[in-house]
CSV table of C-alpha atoms and ligand atoms in Angstrom, one decimal:
chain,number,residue,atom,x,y,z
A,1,UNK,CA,0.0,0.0,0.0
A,2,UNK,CA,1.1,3.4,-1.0
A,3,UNK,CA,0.2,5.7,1.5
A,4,UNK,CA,0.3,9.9,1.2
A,5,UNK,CA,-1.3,12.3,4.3
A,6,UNK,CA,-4.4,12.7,2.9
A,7,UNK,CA,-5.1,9.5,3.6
A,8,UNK,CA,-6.4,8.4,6.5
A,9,UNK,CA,-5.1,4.9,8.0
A,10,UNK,CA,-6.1,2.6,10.2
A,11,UNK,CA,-7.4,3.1,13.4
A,12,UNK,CA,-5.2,2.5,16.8
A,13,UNK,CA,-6.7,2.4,20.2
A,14,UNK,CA,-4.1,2.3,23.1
A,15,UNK,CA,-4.8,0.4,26.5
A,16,UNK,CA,-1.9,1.9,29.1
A,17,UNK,CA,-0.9,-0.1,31.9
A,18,UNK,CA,1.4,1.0,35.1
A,19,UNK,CA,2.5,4.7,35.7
A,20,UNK,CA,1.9,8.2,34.6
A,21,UNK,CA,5.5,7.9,32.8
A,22,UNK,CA,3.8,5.2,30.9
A,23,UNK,CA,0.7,7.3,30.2
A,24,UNK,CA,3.3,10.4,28.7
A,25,UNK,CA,4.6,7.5,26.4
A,26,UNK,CA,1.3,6.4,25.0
A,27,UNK,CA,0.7,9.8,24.2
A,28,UNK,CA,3.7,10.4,22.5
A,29,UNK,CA,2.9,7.2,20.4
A,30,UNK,CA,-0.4,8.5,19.7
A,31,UNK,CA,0.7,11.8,18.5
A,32,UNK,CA,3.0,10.2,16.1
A,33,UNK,CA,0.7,7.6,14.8
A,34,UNK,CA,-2.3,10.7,14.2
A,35,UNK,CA,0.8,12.6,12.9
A,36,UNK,CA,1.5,10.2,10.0
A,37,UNK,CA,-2.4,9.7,9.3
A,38,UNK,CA,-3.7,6.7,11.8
A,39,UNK,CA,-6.7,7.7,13.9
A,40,UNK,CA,-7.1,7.3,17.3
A,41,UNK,CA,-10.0,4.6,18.6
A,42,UNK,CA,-11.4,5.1,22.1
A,43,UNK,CA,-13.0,1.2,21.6
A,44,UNK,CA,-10.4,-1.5,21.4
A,45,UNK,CA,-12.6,-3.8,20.4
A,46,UNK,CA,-13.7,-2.0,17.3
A,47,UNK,CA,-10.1,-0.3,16.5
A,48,UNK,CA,-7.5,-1.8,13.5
A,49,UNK,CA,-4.8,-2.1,15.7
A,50,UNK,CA,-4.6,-2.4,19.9
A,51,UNK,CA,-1.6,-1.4,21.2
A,52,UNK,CA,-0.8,-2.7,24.9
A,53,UNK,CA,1.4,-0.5,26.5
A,54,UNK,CA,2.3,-2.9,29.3
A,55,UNK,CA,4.0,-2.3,33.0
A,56,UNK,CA,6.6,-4.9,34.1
A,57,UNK,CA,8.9,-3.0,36.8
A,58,UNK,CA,7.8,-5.8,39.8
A,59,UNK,CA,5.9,-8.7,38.9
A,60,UNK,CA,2.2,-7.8,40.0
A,61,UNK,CA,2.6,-5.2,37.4
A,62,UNK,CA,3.5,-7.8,34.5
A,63,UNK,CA,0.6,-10.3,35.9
A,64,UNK,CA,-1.8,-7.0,34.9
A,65,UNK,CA,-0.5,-6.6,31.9
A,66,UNK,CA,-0.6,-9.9,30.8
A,67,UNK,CA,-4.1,-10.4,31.4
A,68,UNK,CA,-4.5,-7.2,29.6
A,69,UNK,CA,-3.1,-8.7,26.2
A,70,UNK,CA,-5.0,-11.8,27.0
A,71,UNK,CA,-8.2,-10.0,27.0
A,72,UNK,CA,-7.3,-7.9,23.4
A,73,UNK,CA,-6.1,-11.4,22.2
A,74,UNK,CA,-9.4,-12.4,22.8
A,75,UNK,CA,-11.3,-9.8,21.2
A,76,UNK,CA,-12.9,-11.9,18.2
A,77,UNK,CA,-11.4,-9.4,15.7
A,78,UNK,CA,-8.1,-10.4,16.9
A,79,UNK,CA,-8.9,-13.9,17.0
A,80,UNK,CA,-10.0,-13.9,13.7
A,81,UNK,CA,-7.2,-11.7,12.6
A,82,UNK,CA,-9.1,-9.0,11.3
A,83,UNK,CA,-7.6,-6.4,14.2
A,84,UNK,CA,-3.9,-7.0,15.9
A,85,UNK,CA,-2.5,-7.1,18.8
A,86,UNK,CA,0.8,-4.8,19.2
A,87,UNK,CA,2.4,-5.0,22.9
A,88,UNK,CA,4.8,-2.3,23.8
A,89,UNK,CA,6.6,-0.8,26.6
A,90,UNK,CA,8.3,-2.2,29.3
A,91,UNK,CA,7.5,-5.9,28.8
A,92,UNK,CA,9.1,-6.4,25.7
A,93,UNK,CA,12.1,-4.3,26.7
A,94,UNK,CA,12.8,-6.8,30.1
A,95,UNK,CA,11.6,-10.1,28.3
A,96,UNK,CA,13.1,-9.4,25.2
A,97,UNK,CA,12.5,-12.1,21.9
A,98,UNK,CA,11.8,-15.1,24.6
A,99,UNK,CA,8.1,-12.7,24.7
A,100,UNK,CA,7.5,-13.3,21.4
A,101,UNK,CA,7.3,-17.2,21.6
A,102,UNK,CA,4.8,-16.4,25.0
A,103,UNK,CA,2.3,-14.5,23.1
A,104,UNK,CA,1.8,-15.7,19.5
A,105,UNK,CA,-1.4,-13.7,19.5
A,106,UNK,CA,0.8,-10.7,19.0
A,107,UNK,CA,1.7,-9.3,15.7
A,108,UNK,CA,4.1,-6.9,16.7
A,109,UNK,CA,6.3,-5.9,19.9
A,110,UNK,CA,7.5,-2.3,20.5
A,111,UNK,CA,10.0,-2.0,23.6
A,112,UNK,CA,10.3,1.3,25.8
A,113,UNK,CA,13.5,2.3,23.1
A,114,UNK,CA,12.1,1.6,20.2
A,115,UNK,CA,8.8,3.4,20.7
A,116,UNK,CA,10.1,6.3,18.4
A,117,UNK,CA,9.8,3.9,15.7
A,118,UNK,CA,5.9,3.4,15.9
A,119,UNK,CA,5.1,4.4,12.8
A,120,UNK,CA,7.0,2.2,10.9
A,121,UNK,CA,6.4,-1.1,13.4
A,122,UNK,CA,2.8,-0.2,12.3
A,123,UNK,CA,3.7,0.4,8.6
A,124,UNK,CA,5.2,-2.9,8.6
A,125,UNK,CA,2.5,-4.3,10.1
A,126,UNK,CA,0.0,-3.2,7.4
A,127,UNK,CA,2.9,-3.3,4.6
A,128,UNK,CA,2.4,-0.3,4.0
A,129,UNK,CA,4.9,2.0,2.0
A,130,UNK,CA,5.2,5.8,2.8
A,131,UNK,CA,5.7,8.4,0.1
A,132,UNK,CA,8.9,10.6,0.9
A,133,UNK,CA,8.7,13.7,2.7
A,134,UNK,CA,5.7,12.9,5.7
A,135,UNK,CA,8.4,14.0,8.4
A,136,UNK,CA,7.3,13.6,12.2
A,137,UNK,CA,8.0,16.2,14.7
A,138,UNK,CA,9.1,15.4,18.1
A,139,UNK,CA,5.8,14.2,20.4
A,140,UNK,CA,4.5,16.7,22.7
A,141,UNK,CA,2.3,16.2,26.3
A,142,UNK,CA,-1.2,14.8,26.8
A,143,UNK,CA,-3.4,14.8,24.0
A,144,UNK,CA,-6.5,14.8,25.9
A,145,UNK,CA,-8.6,18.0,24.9
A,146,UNK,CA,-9.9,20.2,28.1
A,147,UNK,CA,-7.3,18.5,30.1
A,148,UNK,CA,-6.0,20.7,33.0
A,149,UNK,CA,-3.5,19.0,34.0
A,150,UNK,CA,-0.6,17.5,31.7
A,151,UNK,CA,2.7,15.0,33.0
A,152,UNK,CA,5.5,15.8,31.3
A,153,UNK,CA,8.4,13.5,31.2
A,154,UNK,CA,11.6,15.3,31.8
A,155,UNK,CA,14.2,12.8,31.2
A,156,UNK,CA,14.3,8.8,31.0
A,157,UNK,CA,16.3,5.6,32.2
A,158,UNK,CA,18.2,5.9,35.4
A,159,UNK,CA,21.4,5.1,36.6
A,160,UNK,CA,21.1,4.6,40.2
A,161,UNK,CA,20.8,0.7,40.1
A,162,UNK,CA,18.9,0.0,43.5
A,163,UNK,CA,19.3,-3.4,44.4
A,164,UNK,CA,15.6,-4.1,44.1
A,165,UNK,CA,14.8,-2.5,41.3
A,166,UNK,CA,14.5,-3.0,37.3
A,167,UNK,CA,14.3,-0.1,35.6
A,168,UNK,CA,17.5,0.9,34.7
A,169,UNK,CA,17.4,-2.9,32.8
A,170,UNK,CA,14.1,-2.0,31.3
A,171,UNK,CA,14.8,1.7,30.7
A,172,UNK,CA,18.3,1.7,30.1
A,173,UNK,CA,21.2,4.7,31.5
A,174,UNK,CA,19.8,7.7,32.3
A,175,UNK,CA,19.4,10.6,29.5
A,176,UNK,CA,18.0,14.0,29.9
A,177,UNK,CA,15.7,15.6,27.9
A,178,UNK,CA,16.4,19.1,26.3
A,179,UNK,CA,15.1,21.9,27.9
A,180,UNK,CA,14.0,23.0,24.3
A,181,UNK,CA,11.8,19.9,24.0
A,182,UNK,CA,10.8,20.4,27.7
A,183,UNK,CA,9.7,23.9,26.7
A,184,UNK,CA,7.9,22.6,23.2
A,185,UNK,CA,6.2,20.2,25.6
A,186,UNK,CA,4.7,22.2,27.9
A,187,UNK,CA,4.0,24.7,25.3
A,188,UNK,CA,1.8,22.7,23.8
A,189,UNK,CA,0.0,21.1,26.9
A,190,UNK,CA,-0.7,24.3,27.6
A,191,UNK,CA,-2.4,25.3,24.7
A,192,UNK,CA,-4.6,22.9,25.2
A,193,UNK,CA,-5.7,24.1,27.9
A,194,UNK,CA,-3.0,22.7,31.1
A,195,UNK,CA,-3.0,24.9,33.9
A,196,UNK,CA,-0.6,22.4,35.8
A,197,UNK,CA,2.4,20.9,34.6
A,198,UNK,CA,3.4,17.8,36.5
A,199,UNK,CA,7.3,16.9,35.7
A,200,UNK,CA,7.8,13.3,35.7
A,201,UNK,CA,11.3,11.0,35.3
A,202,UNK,CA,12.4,8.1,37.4
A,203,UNK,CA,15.1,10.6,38.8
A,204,UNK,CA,13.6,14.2,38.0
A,205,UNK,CA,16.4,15.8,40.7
A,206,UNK,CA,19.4,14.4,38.3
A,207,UNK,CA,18.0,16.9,35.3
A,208,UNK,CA,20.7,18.6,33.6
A,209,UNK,CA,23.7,17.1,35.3
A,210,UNK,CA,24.5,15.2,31.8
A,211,UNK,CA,23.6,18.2,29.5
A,212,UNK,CA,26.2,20.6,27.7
A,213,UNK,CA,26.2,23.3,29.4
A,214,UNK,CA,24.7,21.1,32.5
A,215,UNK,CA,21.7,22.8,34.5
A,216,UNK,CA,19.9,21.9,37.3
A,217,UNK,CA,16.3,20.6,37.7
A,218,UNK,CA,16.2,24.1,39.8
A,219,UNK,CA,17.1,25.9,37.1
A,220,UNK,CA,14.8,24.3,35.1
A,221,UNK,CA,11.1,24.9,37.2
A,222,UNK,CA,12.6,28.5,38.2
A,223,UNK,CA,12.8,28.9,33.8
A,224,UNK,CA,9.4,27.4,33.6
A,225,UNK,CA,7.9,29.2,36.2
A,226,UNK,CA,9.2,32.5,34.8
A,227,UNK,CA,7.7,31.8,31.4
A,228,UNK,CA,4.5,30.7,32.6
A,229,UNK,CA,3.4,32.6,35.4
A,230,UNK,CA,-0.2,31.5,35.6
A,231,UNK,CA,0.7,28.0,34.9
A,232,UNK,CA,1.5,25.6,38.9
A,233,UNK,CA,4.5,23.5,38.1
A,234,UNK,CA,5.4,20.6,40.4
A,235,UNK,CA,7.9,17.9,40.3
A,236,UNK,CA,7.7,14.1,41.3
A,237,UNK,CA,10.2,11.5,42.0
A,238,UNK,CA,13.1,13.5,43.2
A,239,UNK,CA,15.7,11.4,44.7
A,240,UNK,CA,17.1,12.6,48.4
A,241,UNK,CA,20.2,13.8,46.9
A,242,UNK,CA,18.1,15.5,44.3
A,243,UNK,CA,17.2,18.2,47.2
A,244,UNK,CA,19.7,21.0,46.8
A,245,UNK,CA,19.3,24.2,48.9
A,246,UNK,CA,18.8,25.6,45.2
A,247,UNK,CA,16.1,23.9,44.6
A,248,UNK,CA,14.2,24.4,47.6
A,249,UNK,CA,14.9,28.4,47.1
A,250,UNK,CA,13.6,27.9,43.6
A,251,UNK,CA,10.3,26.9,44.5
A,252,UNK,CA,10.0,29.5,47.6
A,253,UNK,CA,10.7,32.1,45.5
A,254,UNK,CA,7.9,31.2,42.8
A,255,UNK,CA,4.4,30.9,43.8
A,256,UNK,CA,3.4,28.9,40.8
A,257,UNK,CA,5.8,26.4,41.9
A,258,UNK,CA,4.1,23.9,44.0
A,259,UNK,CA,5.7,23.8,47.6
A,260,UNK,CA,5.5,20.1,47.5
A,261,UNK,CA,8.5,17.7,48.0
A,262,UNK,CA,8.1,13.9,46.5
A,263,UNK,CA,10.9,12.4,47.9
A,264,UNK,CA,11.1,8.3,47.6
A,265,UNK,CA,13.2,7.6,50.8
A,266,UNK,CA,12.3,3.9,50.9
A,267,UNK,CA,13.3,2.6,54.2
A,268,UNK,CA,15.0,4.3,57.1
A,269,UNK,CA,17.5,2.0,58.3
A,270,UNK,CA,20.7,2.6,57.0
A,271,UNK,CA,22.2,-1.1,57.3
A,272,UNK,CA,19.1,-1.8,54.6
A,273,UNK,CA,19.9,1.4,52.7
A,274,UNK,CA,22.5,0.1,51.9
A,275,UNK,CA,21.9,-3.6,51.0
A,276,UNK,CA,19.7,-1.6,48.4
A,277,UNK,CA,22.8,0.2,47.2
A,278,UNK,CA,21.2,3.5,48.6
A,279,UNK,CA,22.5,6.2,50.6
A,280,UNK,CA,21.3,7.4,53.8
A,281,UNK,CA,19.9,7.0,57.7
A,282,UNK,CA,16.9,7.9,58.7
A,283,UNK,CA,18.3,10.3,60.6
A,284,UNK,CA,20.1,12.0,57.7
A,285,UNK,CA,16.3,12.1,56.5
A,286,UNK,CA,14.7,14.0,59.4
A,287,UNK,CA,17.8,17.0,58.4
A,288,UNK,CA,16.8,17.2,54.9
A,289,UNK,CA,13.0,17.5,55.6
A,290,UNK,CA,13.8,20.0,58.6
A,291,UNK,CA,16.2,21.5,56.3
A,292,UNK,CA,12.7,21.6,53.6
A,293,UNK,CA,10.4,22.9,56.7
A,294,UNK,CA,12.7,25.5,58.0
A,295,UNK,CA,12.8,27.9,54.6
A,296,UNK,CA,9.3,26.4,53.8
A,297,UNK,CA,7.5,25.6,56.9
A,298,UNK,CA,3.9,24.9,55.0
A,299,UNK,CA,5.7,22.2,52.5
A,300,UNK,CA,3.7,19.0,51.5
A,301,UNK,CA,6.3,16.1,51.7
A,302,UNK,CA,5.1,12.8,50.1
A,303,UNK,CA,7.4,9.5,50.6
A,304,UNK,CA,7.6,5.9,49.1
A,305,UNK,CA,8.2,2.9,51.3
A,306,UNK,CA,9.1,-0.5,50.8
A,307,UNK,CA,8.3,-3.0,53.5
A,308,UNK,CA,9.8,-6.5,53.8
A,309,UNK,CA,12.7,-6.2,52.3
A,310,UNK,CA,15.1,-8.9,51.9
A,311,UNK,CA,16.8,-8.8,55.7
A,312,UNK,CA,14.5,-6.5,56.9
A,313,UNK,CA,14.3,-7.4,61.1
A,314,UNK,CA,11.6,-6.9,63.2
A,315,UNK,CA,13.6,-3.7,64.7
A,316,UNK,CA,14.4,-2.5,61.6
A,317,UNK,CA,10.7,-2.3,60.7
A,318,UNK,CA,9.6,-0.4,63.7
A,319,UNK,CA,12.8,1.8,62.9
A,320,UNK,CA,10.7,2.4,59.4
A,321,UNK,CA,7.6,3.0,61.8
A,322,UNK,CA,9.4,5.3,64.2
A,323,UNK,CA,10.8,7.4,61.4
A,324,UNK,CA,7.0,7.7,59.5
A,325,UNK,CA,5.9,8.9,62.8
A,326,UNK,CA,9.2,11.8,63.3
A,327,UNK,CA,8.7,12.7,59.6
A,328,UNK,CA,5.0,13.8,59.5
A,329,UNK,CA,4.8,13.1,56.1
A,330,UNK,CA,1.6,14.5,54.5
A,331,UNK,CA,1.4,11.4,52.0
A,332,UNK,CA,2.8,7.9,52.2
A,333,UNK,CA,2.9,4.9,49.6
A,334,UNK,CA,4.0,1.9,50.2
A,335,UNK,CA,4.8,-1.3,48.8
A,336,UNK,CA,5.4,-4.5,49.9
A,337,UNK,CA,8.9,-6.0,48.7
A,338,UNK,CA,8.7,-7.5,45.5
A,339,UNK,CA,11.9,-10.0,44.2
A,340,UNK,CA,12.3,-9.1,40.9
A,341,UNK,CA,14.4,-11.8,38.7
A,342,UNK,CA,17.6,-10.2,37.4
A,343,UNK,CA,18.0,-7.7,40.3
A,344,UNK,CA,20.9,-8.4,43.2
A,345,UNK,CA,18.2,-8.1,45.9
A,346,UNK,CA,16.4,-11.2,44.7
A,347,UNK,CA,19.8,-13.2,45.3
A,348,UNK,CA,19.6,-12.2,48.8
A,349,UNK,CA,19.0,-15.1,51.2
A,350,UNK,CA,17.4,-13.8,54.1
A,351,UNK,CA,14.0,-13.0,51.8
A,352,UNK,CA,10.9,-12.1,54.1
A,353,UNK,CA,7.4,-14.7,53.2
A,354,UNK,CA,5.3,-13.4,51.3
A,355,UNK,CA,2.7,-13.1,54.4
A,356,UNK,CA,4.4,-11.7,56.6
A,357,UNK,CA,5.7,-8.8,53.8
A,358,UNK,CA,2.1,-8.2,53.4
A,359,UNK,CA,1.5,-7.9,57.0
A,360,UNK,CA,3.9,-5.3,57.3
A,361,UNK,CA,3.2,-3.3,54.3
A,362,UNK,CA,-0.3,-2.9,55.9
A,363,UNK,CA,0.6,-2.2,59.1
A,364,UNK,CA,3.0,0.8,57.4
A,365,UNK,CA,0.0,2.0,55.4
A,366,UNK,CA,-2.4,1.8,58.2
A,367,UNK,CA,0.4,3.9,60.4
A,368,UNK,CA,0.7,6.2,57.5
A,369,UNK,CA,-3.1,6.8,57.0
A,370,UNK,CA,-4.1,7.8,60.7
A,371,UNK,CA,-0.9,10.2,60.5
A,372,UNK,CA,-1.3,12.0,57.6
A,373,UNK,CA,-5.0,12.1,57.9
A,374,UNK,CA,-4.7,14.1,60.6
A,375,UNK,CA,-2.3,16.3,58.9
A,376,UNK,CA,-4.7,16.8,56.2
A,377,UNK,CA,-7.7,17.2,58.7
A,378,UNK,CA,-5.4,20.3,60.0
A,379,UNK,CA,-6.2,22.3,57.1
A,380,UNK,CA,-9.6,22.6,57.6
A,381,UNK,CA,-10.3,26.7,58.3
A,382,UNK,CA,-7.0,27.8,56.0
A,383,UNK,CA,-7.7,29.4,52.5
A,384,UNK,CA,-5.5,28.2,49.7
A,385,UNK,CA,-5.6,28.2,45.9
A,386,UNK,CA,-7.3,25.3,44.1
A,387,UNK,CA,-7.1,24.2,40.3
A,388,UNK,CA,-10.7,23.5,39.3
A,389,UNK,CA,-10.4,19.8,37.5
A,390,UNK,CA,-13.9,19.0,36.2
A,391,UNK,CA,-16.6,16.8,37.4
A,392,UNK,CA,-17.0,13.2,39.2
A,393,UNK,CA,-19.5,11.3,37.9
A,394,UNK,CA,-22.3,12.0,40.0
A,395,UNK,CA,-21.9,15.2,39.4
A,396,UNK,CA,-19.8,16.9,42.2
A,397,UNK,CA,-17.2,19.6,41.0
A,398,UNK,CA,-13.6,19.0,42.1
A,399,UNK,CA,-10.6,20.3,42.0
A,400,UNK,CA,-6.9,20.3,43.4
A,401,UNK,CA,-5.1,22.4,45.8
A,402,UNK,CA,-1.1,22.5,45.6
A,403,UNK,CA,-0.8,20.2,48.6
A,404,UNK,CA,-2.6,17.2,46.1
A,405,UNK,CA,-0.9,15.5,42.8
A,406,UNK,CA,-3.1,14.2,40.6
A,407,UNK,CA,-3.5,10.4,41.0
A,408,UNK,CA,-2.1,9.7,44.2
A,409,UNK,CA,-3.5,12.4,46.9
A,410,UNK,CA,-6.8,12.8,47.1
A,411,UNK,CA,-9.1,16.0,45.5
A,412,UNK,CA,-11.1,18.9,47.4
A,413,UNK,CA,-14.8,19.1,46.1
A,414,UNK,CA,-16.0,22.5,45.3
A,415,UNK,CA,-18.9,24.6,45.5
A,416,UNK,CA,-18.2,26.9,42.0
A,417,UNK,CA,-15.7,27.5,39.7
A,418,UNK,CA,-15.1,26.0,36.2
A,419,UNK,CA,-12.7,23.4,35.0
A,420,UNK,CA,-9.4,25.2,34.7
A,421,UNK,CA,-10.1,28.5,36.4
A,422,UNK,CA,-7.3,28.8,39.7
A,423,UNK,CA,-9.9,29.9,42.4
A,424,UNK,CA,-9.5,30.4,46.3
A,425,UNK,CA,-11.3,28.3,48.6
A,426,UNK,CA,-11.8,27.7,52.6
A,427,UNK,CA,-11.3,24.2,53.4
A,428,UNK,CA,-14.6,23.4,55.4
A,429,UNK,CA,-13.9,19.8,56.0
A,430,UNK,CA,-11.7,16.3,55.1
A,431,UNK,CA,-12.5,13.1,54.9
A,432,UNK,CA,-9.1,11.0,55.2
A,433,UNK,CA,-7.0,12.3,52.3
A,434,UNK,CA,-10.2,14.1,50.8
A,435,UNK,CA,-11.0,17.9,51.3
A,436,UNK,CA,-14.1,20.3,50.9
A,437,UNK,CA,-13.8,23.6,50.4
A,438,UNK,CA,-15.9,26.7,49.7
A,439,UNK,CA,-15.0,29.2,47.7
A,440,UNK,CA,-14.3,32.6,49.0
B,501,LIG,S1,16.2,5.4,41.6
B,501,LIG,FE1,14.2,4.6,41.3
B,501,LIG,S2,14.2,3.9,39.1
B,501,LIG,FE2,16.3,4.3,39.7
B,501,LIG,S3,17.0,2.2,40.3
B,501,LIG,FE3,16.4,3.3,42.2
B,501,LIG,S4,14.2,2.7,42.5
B,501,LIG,FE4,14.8,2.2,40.3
């Protein structure tokens, strides 16, 4: 098939599994597929093409995404061939060609570095053949319409190699973006309408330490900030050595800079620190949020926990406890140890039953919970700046105030406003991690 841009192709719909960094990537395959003349499908069932974007960074996450493609390779129109099956992202870049003999219902398989090369894994697919000259630009944010709120991926891979963890296999080394494609990015997602721009990367506090000239991530939201002054950045993910004191002065100085701190400690003791080839104590913690607190005493800190890992005593969890109690973290998540094959932690010997892992990931979040809700129950009487999202589905108006990311933290309901406006509002009353507010 001979294809030029007038035409319109087949239709793609996407089905993302895992993380918001996953989301950004589906979008950016999107935008290069309706770029080169696919359409978009929002019904799998009826689309040309399903694209899986799958999740395999612990194995609960690959479980999900398997049953995913089992579902699409169920679909009859995959059965009978008339639709495929692509799966892309993380699966095929940790399982590699020994995938392809697990899931013969697939026609194609896009890993996490190829994904750039959409286009023409769907070309070949369809056999078709592209006229010279339909050139692609580099993909932007979200491509949802009336969306107020876009992740922007500012970087990708990482380089840390934390003994649990597969990412940097999946991902590979760690590369940061421009900050001229940062710029186009957010650009764009705010042309469409984004009146938050949430900066994603497994290691957002590294950005710009491997660019020519380097810069700093601080440099970066202070540039951002400038240029967009009606516009609430916030960042996620940043490592513990990602803090700098410039960092934390760059988002005092910048009111559209969210005073929020997502910092993944992931244990406290430093004898399991460093079996998971981290730095750290807990106590070395405590400074660097007091160090946050003291030029930004209303900061939201967020954490991430992991609980059972390999080793992990009795003592050593109740030193996690203890130091979720000293930190008064306003949001907690946390995970139960999960051994990964390929990654040094899973050699350990001393690996914790599943049971009892559970049983102490629950305890953590149920320690977490009556902490923070408490926290979050304190601002009840202050009056703070909310992003108006949209609606639930029974109706209710909600938004966001700084103190909540989207996805993870809980929204405040509203009593006015419209999607996308910034608007002031009293906080009447919380429920747990939920707020109400009336506007003023
Ligand atoms: S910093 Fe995060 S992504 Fe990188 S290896 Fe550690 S846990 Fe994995």
């Amino acid at each position: 098939m001979e294809y030029s841009t007038a035409e319109e192709l087949a239709s793609v719909a996407f089905i993302t599994m895992g993380c918001a960094k996953n989301e950004v990537d589906s979008e950016h395959m999107a935008r290069r597929l309706v770029q080169s003349g696919y359409a978009l499908s929002d019904d799998p069932e009826a689309a040309d093409i399903v694209i899986v974007n799958t999740c395999s960074f612990i194995q609960a996450a690959t479980e999900e995404s398997i049953e995913a493609i089992l579902q699409v390779a169920d679909f009859d129109s995959v059965a009978n061939g008339e639709s495929k099956l692509v799966v892309a992202g993380c699966m095929p870049a940790r399982y590699g060609a020994e995938l392809e003999g697990e899931i013969p219902e697939a026609s194609g398989f896009v890993a996490c570095d190829r994904e750039s090369d959409i286009v023409s894994v769907l070309d070949d697919l369809l056999g078709i053949e592209r006229l010279s000259g339909d050139g692609l630009v580099i993909p932007i944010a979200d491509l949802k319409d009336n969306c107020v709120s876009a992740y922007v991926k500012i970087s990708d891979g990482c380089d840390r190699f934390c003994a649990y963890c597969t990412i940097p296999y999946i991902r590979g080394r760690y590369h940061s973006f421009s900050q001229h494609e940062i710029f186009d990015e957010v650009n764009h997602a705010v042309g469409r309408g984004a009146r938050e721009i949430v900066l994603i990367a497994q290691d957002t506090g590294r950005w710009g330490s491997d660019l020519s000239p380097r810069s700093s991530l601080a440099q970066l939201m202070s540039d951002l900030a400038d240029e967009w002054p009606d516009v609430w950045f916030r960042v996620m993910y940043i490592q513990p050595e990602g803090i700098t004191d410039e960092l934390i002065s760059a988002v005092k100085e910048h009111d559209n800079i969210c005073s929020y701190f997502d910092i993944p400690f992931q244990h406290a003791n430093e004898r399991i620190l460093k079996s998971m080839n981290r730095k750290g104590s807990g106590t070395q913690f405590l400074d660097l949020l007091a160090r946050i607190r003291k030029q930004i005493p209303s900061a939201t800190l967020r954490t991430t926990l992991i609980a059972g890992y390999p080793g992990e005593t009795e003592e050593d969890f109740d030193e996690l406890c203890a130091f979720v109690e000293d930190a008064g973290f306003d949001y907690v998540g946390v995970f139960a140890y999960s051994q990964e094959d390929g990654t040094k932690a899973s050699l350990l010997d001393c690996q914790i039953d599943e049971e009892e892992k559970a049983y102490r990931a629950q305890n953590l979040r149920d320690l977490a919970d009556s902490l923070s809700s408490v926290r979050v129950a304190d601002r009840v009487g202050s009056t703070i700046p909310v992003l108006v999202c949209g609606f639930e589905e029974d109706g209710q108006l909600y938004g966001r105030a700084q103190c909540q990311a989207p996805d993870v933290d809980g929204v405040t309901y509203l009593d006015g406003g419209n999607p996308g406006d910034i608007v002031t509002a009293t906080i009447d009353d919380t429920l747990l991690y939920e707020m109400e507010g009336t506007m003023s």
